[in-house]
PDB file of C-alpha atoms in Angstrom:
ATOM      1  CA  UNK A1020      80.918  99.361  93.241  1.00  0.00           C
ATOM      2  CA  UNK A1021      79.167  98.227  96.442  1.00  0.00           C
ATOM      3  CA  UNK A1022      81.100  94.945  96.340  1.00  0.00           C
ATOM      4  CA  UNK A1023      84.364  96.752  97.095  1.00  0.00           C
ATOM      5  CA  UNK A1024      83.137  98.089 100.413  1.00  0.00           C
ATOM      6  CA  UNK A1025      81.659  94.686 101.294  1.00  0.00           C
ATOM      7  CA  UNK A1026      85.069  93.035 100.792  1.00  0.00           C
ATOM      8  CA  UNK A1027      86.765  95.676 102.895  1.00  0.00           C
ATOM      9  CA  UNK A1028      84.101  95.458 105.602  1.00  0.00           C
ATOM     10  CA  UNK A1029      84.539  91.679 105.720  1.00  0.00           C
ATOM     11  CA  UNK A1030      88.288  92.140 106.029  1.00  0.00           C
ATOM     12  CA  UNK A1031      87.788  94.806 108.701  1.00  0.00           C
ATOM     13  CA  UNK A1032      85.795  92.378 110.885  1.00  0.00           C
ATOM     14  CA  UNK A1033      88.561  89.779 110.799  1.00  0.00           C
ATOM     15  CA  UNK A1034      91.276  89.687 113.463  1.00  0.00           C
ATOM     16  CA  UNK A1035      94.661  91.216 112.608  1.00  0.00           C
ATOM     17  CA  UNK A1036      97.451  88.629 112.645  1.00  0.00           C
ATOM     18  CA  UNK A1037     101.056  89.827 112.767  1.00  0.00           C
ATOM     19  CA  UNK A1038     104.352  87.992 112.370  1.00  0.00           C
ATOM     20  CA  UNK A1039     107.742  89.660 112.870  1.00  0.00           C
ATOM     21  CA  UNK A1040     111.125  89.143 114.477  1.00  0.00           C
ATOM     22  CA  UNK A1041     110.740  92.086 116.881  1.00  0.00           C
ATOM     23  CA  UNK A1042     107.865  94.253 118.099  1.00  0.00           C
ATOM     24  CA  UNK A1043     107.572  97.579 119.918  1.00  0.00           C
ATOM     25  CA  UNK A1044     104.121  98.595 121.186  1.00  0.00           C
ATOM     26  CA  UNK A1045     103.403 102.058 122.586  1.00  0.00           C
ATOM     27  CA  UNK A1046      99.728 102.038 123.597  1.00  0.00           C
ATOM     28  CA  UNK A1047      99.779 105.665 124.801  1.00  0.00           C
ATOM     29  CA  UNK A1048     100.851 106.878 121.358  1.00  0.00           C
ATOM     30  CA  UNK A1049      98.701 104.308 119.551  1.00  0.00           C
ATOM     31  CA  UNK A1050     101.561 102.842 117.527  1.00  0.00           C
ATOM     32  CA  UNK A1051     103.100  99.421 117.160  1.00  0.00           C
ATOM     33  CA  UNK A1052     106.237  98.733 115.124  1.00  0.00           C
ATOM     34  CA  UNK A1053     107.053  95.307 113.713  1.00  0.00           C
ATOM     35  CA  UNK A1054     110.477  94.641 112.190  1.00  0.00           C
ATOM     36  CA  UNK A1055     112.232  91.729 110.564  1.00  0.00           C
ATOM     37  CA  UNK A1056     110.256  90.151 107.722  1.00  0.00           C
ATOM     38  CA  UNK A1057     107.016  91.556 109.146  1.00  0.00           C
ATOM     39  CA  UNK A1058     103.664  90.330 107.823  1.00  0.00           C
ATOM     40  CA  UNK A1059     100.227  91.747 108.698  1.00  0.00           C
ATOM     41  CA  UNK A1060      97.176  89.753 107.603  1.00  0.00           C
ATOM     42  CA  UNK A1061      93.509  90.647 108.036  1.00  0.00           C
ATOM     43  CA  UNK A1062      91.010  88.728 105.946  1.00  0.00           C
ATOM     44  CA  UNK A1063      92.219  88.932 102.345  1.00  0.00           C
ATOM     45  CA  UNK A1064      94.580  91.836 103.163  1.00  0.00           C
ATOM     46  CA  UNK A1065      98.266  90.918 103.373  1.00  0.00           C
ATOM     47  CA  UNK A1066     100.952  93.541 103.957  1.00  0.00           C
ATOM     48  CA  UNK A1067     104.591  92.474 104.177  1.00  0.00           C
ATOM     49  CA  UNK A1068     107.833  94.417 104.573  1.00  0.00           C
ATOM     50  CA  UNK A1069     111.010  94.680 106.574  1.00  0.00           C
ATOM     51  CA  UNK A1070     109.237  97.153 108.893  1.00  0.00           C
ATOM     52  CA  UNK A1071     105.509  97.742 109.407  1.00  0.00           C
ATOM     53  CA  UNK A1072     103.940 100.383 111.633  1.00  0.00           C
ATOM     54  CA  UNK A1073     100.309 100.168 112.768  1.00  0.00           C
ATOM     55  CA  UNK A1074      98.624 103.337 114.025  1.00  0.00           C
ATOM     56  CA  UNK A1075      95.440 103.103 116.053  1.00  0.00           C
ATOM     57  CA  UNK A1076      92.995 105.101 118.090  1.00  0.00           C
ATOM     58  CA  UNK A1077      91.159 103.602 121.051  1.00  0.00           C
ATOM     59  CA  UNK A1078      88.914 101.378 118.913  1.00  0.00           C
ATOM     60  CA  UNK A1079      90.606 100.490 115.612  1.00  0.00           C
ATOM     61  CA  UNK A1080      93.698 100.511 113.421  1.00  0.00           C
ATOM     62  CA  UNK A1081      93.587 103.661 111.287  1.00  0.00           C
ATOM     63  CA  UNK A1082      96.774 103.491 109.220  1.00  0.00           C
ATOM     64  CA  UNK A1083      99.484 101.018 108.220  1.00  0.00           C
ATOM     65  CA  UNK A1084     102.911 101.988 106.893  1.00  0.00           C
ATOM     66  CA  UNK A1085     105.181  99.326 105.386  1.00  0.00           C
ATOM     67  CA  UNK A1086     108.827 100.051 104.572  1.00  0.00           C
ATOM     68  CA  UNK A1087     110.894  97.736 102.442  1.00  0.00           C
ATOM     69  CA  UNK A1088     114.657  97.690 102.128  1.00  0.00           C
ATOM     70  CA  UNK A1089     117.153  97.670  99.242  1.00  0.00           C
ATOM     71  CA  UNK A1090     116.739  93.925  98.694  1.00  0.00           C
ATOM     72  CA  UNK A1091     112.972  93.605  99.140  1.00  0.00           C
ATOM     73  CA  UNK A1092     110.268  96.216  98.543  1.00  0.00           C
ATOM     74  CA  UNK A1093     107.124  96.348 100.674  1.00  0.00           C
ATOM     75  CA  UNK A1094     104.197  94.283  99.323  1.00  0.00           C
ATOM     76  CA  UNK A1095     100.397  94.826  99.524  1.00  0.00           C
ATOM     77  CA  UNK A1096      97.715  92.360  98.423  1.00  0.00           C
ATOM     78  CA  UNK A1097      93.931  92.414  98.856  1.00  0.00           C
ATOM     79  CA  UNK A1098      90.932  90.773  97.220  1.00  0.00           C
ATOM     80  CA  UNK A1099      88.489  93.033  95.401  1.00  0.00           C
ATOM     81  CA  UNK A1100      85.185  91.571  94.172  1.00  0.00           C
ATOM     82  CA  UNK A1101      85.232  93.927  91.163  1.00  0.00           C
ATOM     83  CA  UNK A1102      88.543  92.469  89.974  1.00  0.00           C
ATOM     84  CA  UNK A1103      89.288  88.995  88.558  1.00  0.00           C
ATOM     85  CA  UNK A1104      92.483  88.770  90.640  1.00  0.00           C
ATOM     86  CA  UNK A1105      93.959  90.164  93.845  1.00  0.00           C
ATOM     87  CA  UNK A1106      95.101  93.769  93.763  1.00  0.00           C
ATOM     88  CA  UNK A1107      98.865  93.537  94.277  1.00  0.00           C
ATOM     89  CA  UNK A1108     101.369  96.319  94.803  1.00  0.00           C
ATOM     90  CA  UNK A1109     105.036  96.786  95.651  1.00  0.00           C
ATOM     91  CA  UNK A1110     106.985  99.918  96.560  1.00  0.00           C
ATOM     92  CA  UNK A1111     109.773 101.112  98.816  1.00  0.00           C
ATOM     93  CA  UNK A1112     107.077 102.509 101.111  1.00  0.00           C
ATOM     94  CA  UNK A1113     103.373 101.638 101.245  1.00  0.00           C
ATOM     95  CA  UNK A1114     100.917 103.703 103.286  1.00  0.00           C
ATOM     96  CA  UNK A1115      97.408 102.292 103.717  1.00  0.00           C
ATOM     97  CA  UNK A1116      94.872 104.821 105.029  1.00  0.00           C
ATOM     98  CA  UNK A1117      92.117 102.510 106.189  1.00  0.00           C
ATOM     99  CA  UNK A1118      89.273 105.000 106.745  1.00  0.00           C
ATOM    100  CA  UNK A1119      89.893 106.745 103.400  1.00  0.00           C
ATOM    101  CA  UNK A1120      90.359 103.364 101.671  1.00  0.00           C
ATOM    102  CA  UNK A1121      93.496 104.709  99.997  1.00  0.00           C
ATOM    103  CA  UNK A1122      96.835 103.018  99.306  1.00  0.00           C
ATOM    104  CA  UNK A1123      99.819 105.295  98.605  1.00  0.00           C
ATOM    105  CA  UNK A1124     102.908 103.711  97.020  1.00  0.00           C
ATOM    106  CA  UNK A1125     106.218 105.583  96.982  1.00  0.00           C
ATOM    107  CA  UNK A1126     109.544 104.618  95.424  1.00  0.00           C
ATOM    108  CA  UNK A1127     109.683 102.147  92.522  1.00  0.00           C
ATOM    109  CA  UNK A1128     105.908 101.787  92.823  1.00  0.00           C
ATOM    110  CA  UNK A1129     104.147  99.017  90.918  1.00  0.00           C
ATOM    111  CA  UNK A1130     100.478  97.993  91.051  1.00  0.00           C
ATOM    112  CA  UNK A1131      98.602  95.179  89.321  1.00  0.00           C
ATOM    113  CA  UNK A1132      94.833  95.656  89.053  1.00  0.00           C
ATOM    114  CA  UNK A1133      93.138  92.726  87.344  1.00  0.00           C
ATOM    115  CA  UNK A1134      95.200  92.214  84.193  1.00  0.00           C
ATOM    116  CA  UNK A1135      96.375  95.849  84.035  1.00  0.00           C
ATOM    117  CA  UNK A1136      99.641  97.046  85.559  1.00  0.00           C
ATOM    118  CA  UNK A1137     100.920 100.498  86.480  1.00  0.00           C
ATOM    119  CA  UNK A1138     104.317 101.728  87.659  1.00  0.00           C
ATOM    120  CA  UNK A1139     105.944 105.037  88.507  1.00  0.00           C
ATOM    121  CA  UNK A1140     107.719 106.979  91.217  1.00  0.00           C
ATOM    122  CA  UNK A1141     104.462 107.176  93.184  1.00  0.00           C
ATOM    123  CA  UNK A1142     101.045 105.576  92.769  1.00  0.00           C
ATOM    124  CA  UNK A1143      97.806 106.210  94.610  1.00  0.00           C
ATOM    125  CA  UNK A1144      95.110 103.545  94.572  1.00  0.00           C
ATOM    126  CA  UNK A1145      91.641 104.685  95.641  1.00  0.00           C
ATOM    127  CA  UNK A1146      90.031 101.402  96.667  1.00  0.00           C
ATOM    128  CA  UNK A1147      86.492 102.785  96.956  1.00  0.00           C
ATOM    129  CA  UNK A1148      86.525 104.374  93.479  1.00  0.00           C
ATOM    130  CA  UNK A1149      88.749 101.631  91.958  1.00  0.00           C
ATOM    131  CA  UNK A1150      90.997 104.409  90.609  1.00  0.00           C
ATOM    132  CA  UNK A1151      94.785 104.562  90.055  1.00  0.00           C
ATOM    133  CA  UNK A1152      96.795 107.801  89.917  1.00  0.00           C
ATOM    134  CA  UNK A1153     100.435 107.451  88.805  1.00  0.00           C
ATOM    135  CA  UNK A1154     103.204 110.077  88.903  1.00  0.00           C
ATOM    136  CA  UNK A1155     106.854 110.130  87.878  1.00  0.00           C
ATOM    137  CA  UNK A1156     109.545 110.261  90.559  1.00  0.00           C
ATOM    138  CA  UNK A1157     110.741 113.683  91.721  1.00  0.00           C
ATOM    139  CA  UNK A1158     114.065 113.218  89.923  1.00  0.00           C
ATOM    140  CA  UNK A1159     112.209 112.231  86.733  1.00  0.00           C
ATOM    141  CA  UNK A1160     114.045 108.919  86.382  1.00  0.00           C
ATOM    142  CA  UNK A1161     110.993 106.758  87.160  1.00  0.00           C
ATOM    143  CA  UNK A1162     108.476 107.711  84.514  1.00  0.00           C
ATOM    144  CA  UNK A1163     104.897 106.481  84.528  1.00  0.00           C
ATOM    145  CA  UNK A1164     104.330 103.205  82.673  1.00  0.00           C
ATOM    146  CA  UNK A1165     101.200 101.154  82.278  1.00  0.00           C
ATOM    147  CA  UNK A1166      99.931  98.105  80.447  1.00  0.00           C
ATOM    148  CA  UNK A1167      96.233  97.596  79.871  1.00  0.00           C
ATOM    149  CA  UNK A1168      94.743  94.353  78.640  1.00  0.00           C
ATOM    150  CA  UNK A1169      91.275  94.725  77.157  1.00  0.00           C
TER     151      UNK A1169
END
């Protein structure tokens, strides 16, 4: 799986480009909030939502949180050399922990990995291990579903 970390490292060296209707930056707290059809792009990584928060320390962005709304869920996309297609995901809330290389999807979560798809109340995608963990919603209404194409 060394190709996965190479893709992420290449993305990590690219500049972060952000588009939004409004922005609030608090450098002391290390947070910036982008609202109104916000889009964050860095290399092959694209994160879009109604509201996106970027958390950073003095040297780098450490976490991204994207919140969708009732009309449009948050969307994550990133190229992975081990996969024939982009990894794509949608959910009400997407949390990307950059250092841990982990994507957490919550609320009507759906992830497409290659030609396989997974959905549930919550999904965790471990980028480094190329592993998906799906769980039903707390109320039990959103059960885990998956489709695997061999």
